[in-house]
Short mmCIF file of C-alpha atoms in Angstrom, two decimals:
data_model
loop_
_atom_site.label_atom_id
_atom_site.label_comp_id
_atom_site.label_asym_id
_atom_site.label_seq_id
_atom_site.Cartn_x
_atom_site.Cartn_y
_atom_site.Cartn_z
CA UNK A 1 0.00 0.00 0.00
CA UNK A 2 2.99 2.33 0.27
CA UNK A 3 2.66 5.60 -1.62
CA UNK A 4 5.19 6.00 -4.48
CA UNK A 5 7.30 9.07 -4.80
CA UNK A 6 5.21 12.03 -5.89
CA UNK A 7 6.21 15.50 -6.97
CA UNK A 8 3.80 18.37 -7.30
CA UNK A 9 4.98 21.61 -8.85
CA UNK A 10 3.36 24.67 -7.38
CA UNK A 11 3.03 28.25 -8.46
CA UNK A 12 2.83 30.64 -5.54
CA UNK A 13 2.04 34.32 -5.79
CA UNK A 14 4.69 36.93 -5.22
CA UNK A 15 5.23 38.47 -1.82
CA UNK A 16 5.48 42.19 -1.23
CA UNK A 17 7.33 43.58 -4.26
CA UNK A 18 7.67 46.87 -6.15
CA UNK A 19 4.49 47.75 -8.05
CA UNK A 20 6.08 47.55 -11.51
CA UNK A 21 7.40 44.06 -10.72
CA UNK A 22 4.15 42.81 -9.27
CA UNK A 23 2.15 44.16 -12.21
CA UNK A 24 4.56 42.70 -14.75
CA UNK A 25 4.51 39.34 -12.99
CA UNK A 26 0.72 39.21 -13.00
CA UNK A 27 0.60 40.19 -16.66
CA UNK A 28 3.16 37.56 -17.55
CA UNK A 29 1.37 34.80 -15.63
CA UNK A 30 -1.95 35.81 -17.18
CA UNK A 31 -0.42 35.71 -20.66
CA UNK A 32 1.17 32.30 -20.00
CA UNK A 33 -2.11 30.88 -18.70
CA UNK A 34 -3.83 32.08 -21.87
CA UNK A 35 -1.16 30.52 -24.07
CA UNK A 36 0.31 33.87 -25.10
CA UNK A 37 3.83 32.73 -24.43
CA UNK A 38 5.56 35.37 -26.51
CA UNK A 39 4.05 38.07 -24.30
CA UNK A 40 4.81 36.07 -21.16
CA UNK A 41 8.41 35.61 -22.27
CA UNK A 42 8.75 39.35 -22.80
CA UNK A 43 7.44 40.14 -19.31
CA UNK A 44 9.50 37.48 -17.54
CA UNK A 45 12.70 38.35 -19.39
CA UNK A 46 12.27 41.98 -18.34
CA UNK A 47 11.72 41.01 -14.70
CA UNK A 48 14.64 38.57 -14.80
CA UNK A 49 16.92 41.29 -16.16
CA UNK A 50 15.89 43.38 -13.15
CA UNK A 51 16.89 40.53 -10.83
CA UNK A 52 13.31 39.96 -9.65
CA UNK A 53 13.25 36.39 -8.26
CA UNK A 54 9.59 35.49 -9.03
CA UNK A 55 10.12 36.64 -12.62
CA UNK A 56 13.29 34.56 -12.88
CA UNK A 57 11.35 31.56 -11.61
CA UNK A 58 8.54 32.01 -14.10
CA UNK A 59 11.06 32.33 -16.92
CA UNK A 60 12.59 29.08 -15.72
CA UNK A 61 9.15 27.47 -15.87
CA UNK A 62 8.83 28.45 -19.54
CA UNK A 63 12.19 26.87 -20.36
CA UNK A 64 11.51 23.76 -18.29
CA UNK A 65 8.17 23.13 -19.98
CA UNK A 66 9.05 24.39 -23.46
CA UNK A 67 6.38 27.07 -23.51
CA UNK A 68 7.19 29.73 -26.10
CA UNK A 69 10.80 28.55 -26.20
CA UNK A 70 12.64 25.33 -26.96
CA UNK A 71 12.60 23.17 -23.85
CA UNK A 72 15.93 23.58 -22.11
CA UNK A 73 16.36 21.99 -18.69
CA UNK A 74 19.86 23.38 -18.25
CA UNK A 75 18.64 26.93 -18.86
CA UNK A 76 15.76 26.31 -16.46
CA UNK A 77 18.14 25.00 -13.81
CA UNK A 78 20.41 28.02 -14.22
CA UNK A 79 17.46 30.36 -13.80
CA UNK A 80 16.14 28.50 -10.76
CA UNK A 81 19.60 28.67 -9.18
CA UNK A 82 19.65 32.43 -9.67
CA UNK A 83 16.33 32.70 -7.87
CA UNK A 84 17.43 30.25 -5.16
CA UNK A 85 20.34 32.58 -4.48
CA UNK A 86 17.68 35.18 -3.74
CA UNK A 87 15.90 32.78 -1.34
CA UNK A 88 12.93 32.19 -3.64
CA UNK A 89 11.07 29.19 -2.25
CA UNK A 90 9.35 27.93 -5.43
CA UNK A 91 12.70 27.90 -7.20
CA UNK A 92 14.19 25.79 -4.41
CA UNK A 93 11.47 23.24 -5.02
CA UNK A 94 11.72 23.34 -8.80
CA UNK A 95 15.51 22.99 -8.75
CA UNK A 96 15.25 20.12 -6.27
CA UNK A 97 13.01 18.24 -8.70
CA UNK A 98 15.55 18.72 -11.49
CA UNK A 99 18.35 17.39 -9.30
CA UNK A 100 16.22 14.44 -8.25
CA UNK A 101 15.52 13.55 -11.88
CA UNK A 102 18.86 14.60 -13.35
CA UNK A 103 17.33 17.05 -15.81
CA UNK A 104 19.58 19.94 -16.82
CA UNK A 105 21.89 19.11 -13.93
CA UNK A 106 23.85 16.07 -12.81
CA UNK A 107 21.62 13.61 -10.97
CA UNK A 108 22.13 14.38 -7.28
CA UNK A 109 19.62 13.01 -4.79
CA UNK A 110 21.44 14.58 -1.85
CA UNK A 111 21.26 18.02 -3.41
CA UNK A 112 17.57 17.42 -4.05
CA UNK A 113 17.11 16.68 -0.35
CA UNK A 114 19.02 19.81 0.60
CA UNK A 115 16.84 22.00 -1.61
CA UNK A 116 13.61 20.32 -0.57
CA UNK A 117 14.60 20.92 3.05
CA UNK A 118 15.30 24.61 2.40
CA UNK A 119 11.85 25.00 0.85
CA UNK A 120 10.22 22.86 3.55
CA UNK A 121 11.70 25.03 6.28
CA UNK A 122 10.07 27.98 4.55
CA UNK A 123 6.77 26.13 5.00
CA UNK A 124 6.14 25.00 1.41
CA UNK A 125 3.77 22.01 1.81
CA UNK A 126 4.82 20.20 -1.39
CA UNK A 127 8.46 20.37 -0.29
CA UNK A 128 7.56 19.10 3.18
CA UNK A 129 5.73 16.20 1.57
CA UNK A 130 8.55 15.38 -0.87
CA UNK A 131 11.07 15.51 1.94
CA UNK A 132 8.93 13.02 3.83
CA UNK A 133 8.92 10.75 0.77
CA UNK A 134 12.71 10.98 0.49
CA UNK A 135 13.10 9.86 4.10
CA UNK A 136 10.44 7.17 3.66
CA UNK A 137 12.27 5.70 0.67
CA UNK A 138 15.82 6.37 1.84
CA UNK A 139 16.45 8.46 -1.26
CA UNK A 140 19.40 10.82 -0.87
CA UNK A 141 19.27 10.24 2.88
CA UNK A 142 19.31 7.31 5.29
CA UNK A 143 15.85 5.75 5.52
CA UNK A 144 14.18 7.26 8.58
CA UNK A 145 10.44 6.79 9.09
CA UNK A 146 10.32 9.04 12.14
CA UNK A 147 11.88 11.90 10.21
CA UNK A 148 9.51 11.16 7.34
CA UNK A 149 6.55 11.35 9.68
CA UNK A 150 7.77 14.69 11.03
CA UNK A 151 7.73 16.24 7.57
CA UNK A 152 4.47 14.58 6.59
CA UNK A 153 2.89 16.08 9.71
CA UNK A 154 4.10 19.54 8.78
CA UNK A 155 2.58 19.19 5.31
CA UNK A 156 -0.58 17.66 6.78
CA UNK A 157 -0.89 20.65 9.08
CA UNK A 158 -0.89 22.77 5.91
CA UNK A 159 -3.82 20.61 4.74
CA UNK A 160 -1.80 18.78 2.09
CA UNK A 161 -3.86 15.67 1.37
CA UNK A 162 -1.04 13.49 0.00
CA UNK A 163 0.81 13.87 3.30
CA UNK A 164 -2.35 13.11 5.26
CA UNK A 165 -2.80 9.94 3.22
CA UNK A 166 0.82 8.88 3.76
CA UNK A 167 0.48 9.36 7.51
CA UNK A 168 -2.49 7.00 7.39
CA UNK A 169 -0.38 4.45 5.49
CA UNK A 170 2.39 4.69 8.08
CA UNK A 171 -0.08 3.88 10.85
CA UNK A 172 -1.64 1.11 8.80
CA UNK A 173 1.73 -0.51 8.12
CA UNK A 174 3.36 0.40 11.45
CA UNK A 175 6.25 2.25 9.83
CA UNK A 176 8.14 4.33 12.40
CA UNK A 177 5.09 4.21 14.65
CA UNK A 178 3.08 1.54 16.40
CA UNK A 179 0.52 0.03 14.04
CA UNK A 180 -2.79 1.77 14.74
CA UNK A 181 -5.86 1.18 12.58
CA UNK A 182 -7.86 3.91 14.30
CA UNK A 183 -5.28 6.56 13.43
CA UNK A 184 -5.05 5.18 9.92
CA UNK A 185 -8.82 5.61 9.65
CA UNK A 186 -8.67 9.15 11.05
CA UNK A 187 -5.96 10.34 8.67
CA UNK A 188 -7.58 8.61 5.71
CA UNK A 189 -10.80 10.41 6.59
CA UNK A 190 -9.07 13.78 6.72
CA UNK A 191 -7.41 13.16 3.35
CA UNK A 192 -10.75 12.01 1.98
CA UNK A 193 -12.34 15.28 3.14
CA UNK A 194 -9.83 16.91 0.79
CA UNK A 195 -10.90 14.77 -2.14
CA UNK A 196 -8.23 12.04 -1.99
CA UNK A 197 -9.83 8.98 -3.60
CA UNK A 198 -7.03 6.63 -2.55
CA UNK A 199 -7.65 7.65 1.04
CA UNK A 200 -11.35 6.92 0.62
CA UNK A 201 -10.53 3.38 -0.52
CA UNK A 202 -8.05 2.89 2.33
CA UNK A 203 -10.54 4.15 4.91
CA UNK A 204 -12.97 1.45 3.80
CA UNK A 205 -10.24 -1.15 4.30
CA UNK A 206 -9.69 0.22 7.81
CA UNK A 207 -13.38 -0.12 8.59
CA UNK A 208 -13.25 -3.87 7.98
CA UNK A 209 -10.95 -4.18 10.98
CA UNK A 210 -12.97 -1.94 13.32
CA UNK A 211 -16.07 -2.40 15.45
CA UNK A 212 -19.04 -0.06 14.86
CA UNK A 213 -18.36 1.81 18.11
CA UNK A 214 -14.72 2.27 17.15
CA UNK A 215 -15.74 3.66 13.77
CA UNK A 216 -18.12 6.16 15.38
CA UNK A 217 -15.41 7.38 17.76
CA UNK A 218 -12.84 7.60 14.96
CA UNK A 219 -15.23 9.65 12.80
CA UNK A 220 -15.62 12.17 15.62
CA UNK A 221 -11.85 12.40 16.05
CA UNK A 222 -11.37 12.86 12.31
CA UNK A 223 -13.86 15.74 12.30
CA UNK A 224 -12.06 17.41 15.21
CA UNK A 225 -8.67 16.93 13.57
CA UNK A 226 -9.87 18.33 10.26
CA UNK A 227 -11.36 21.38 11.97
CA UNK A 228 -8.07 22.00 13.77
CA UNK A 229 -6.09 21.71 10.56
CA UNK A 230 -8.49 24.07 8.81
CA UNK A 231 -8.04 26.55 11.65
CA UNK A 232 -4.25 26.24 11.49
CA UNK A 233 -4.10 24.70 14.96
CA UNK A 234 -2.59 21.29 14.23
CA UNK A 235 0.81 21.14 15.89
CA UNK A 236 1.81 17.52 15.56
CA UNK A 237 0.70 14.05 16.56
CA UNK A 238 1.54 14.31 20.24
CA UNK A 239 -0.80 17.26 20.65
CA UNK A 240 -3.86 16.17 18.74
CA UNK A 241 -5.23 12.98 20.32
#
């Protein structure tokens, strides 16, 4: 039942930036979303020339995906690195994926872990999840289920359903934690609330091993947990049950 390695690329809005940069970024993203890549390229090149990290990142996205330009992973990696040097979190994640897959850079799982961790420490949920997967699989690091669970919990607290589902799997399998079907049910339910169909299937498997009274109690706990996550109050396993 273990979840395979997943990578989800995110696009996060710019933080507080000069008006001309913010406006140009929004115009470029709008143009890219509408398939007007020539216009997007113009905007992002201008912002990149100004050293504006979100613009550099978006330009890297065009090169990575071959939108309006010939796909060029090396160029994308170079651009992401420029933005990473400016502490741009999305670029940390994007560059980590390239290192993990060896696209445009030499395959380097350890560097991928380093970059995922930088982004995870800046509270990027996808990076927190990927870091958990790396520790779960022993990819680029020594296999460590407890460390994996720590990062899954951080992503789960940000309401990232893939992490919530993987926490359920860890309790179901007893990986790094004591096997606990109730907690597997609870986390599967929370992930299911967020539309995770795999979690819905797994929750039904949990039910087969639970008594009706146990299911009722677990449903109540799942509702409480989900409400706490939604309110930004989930602070880790030891402080939720």
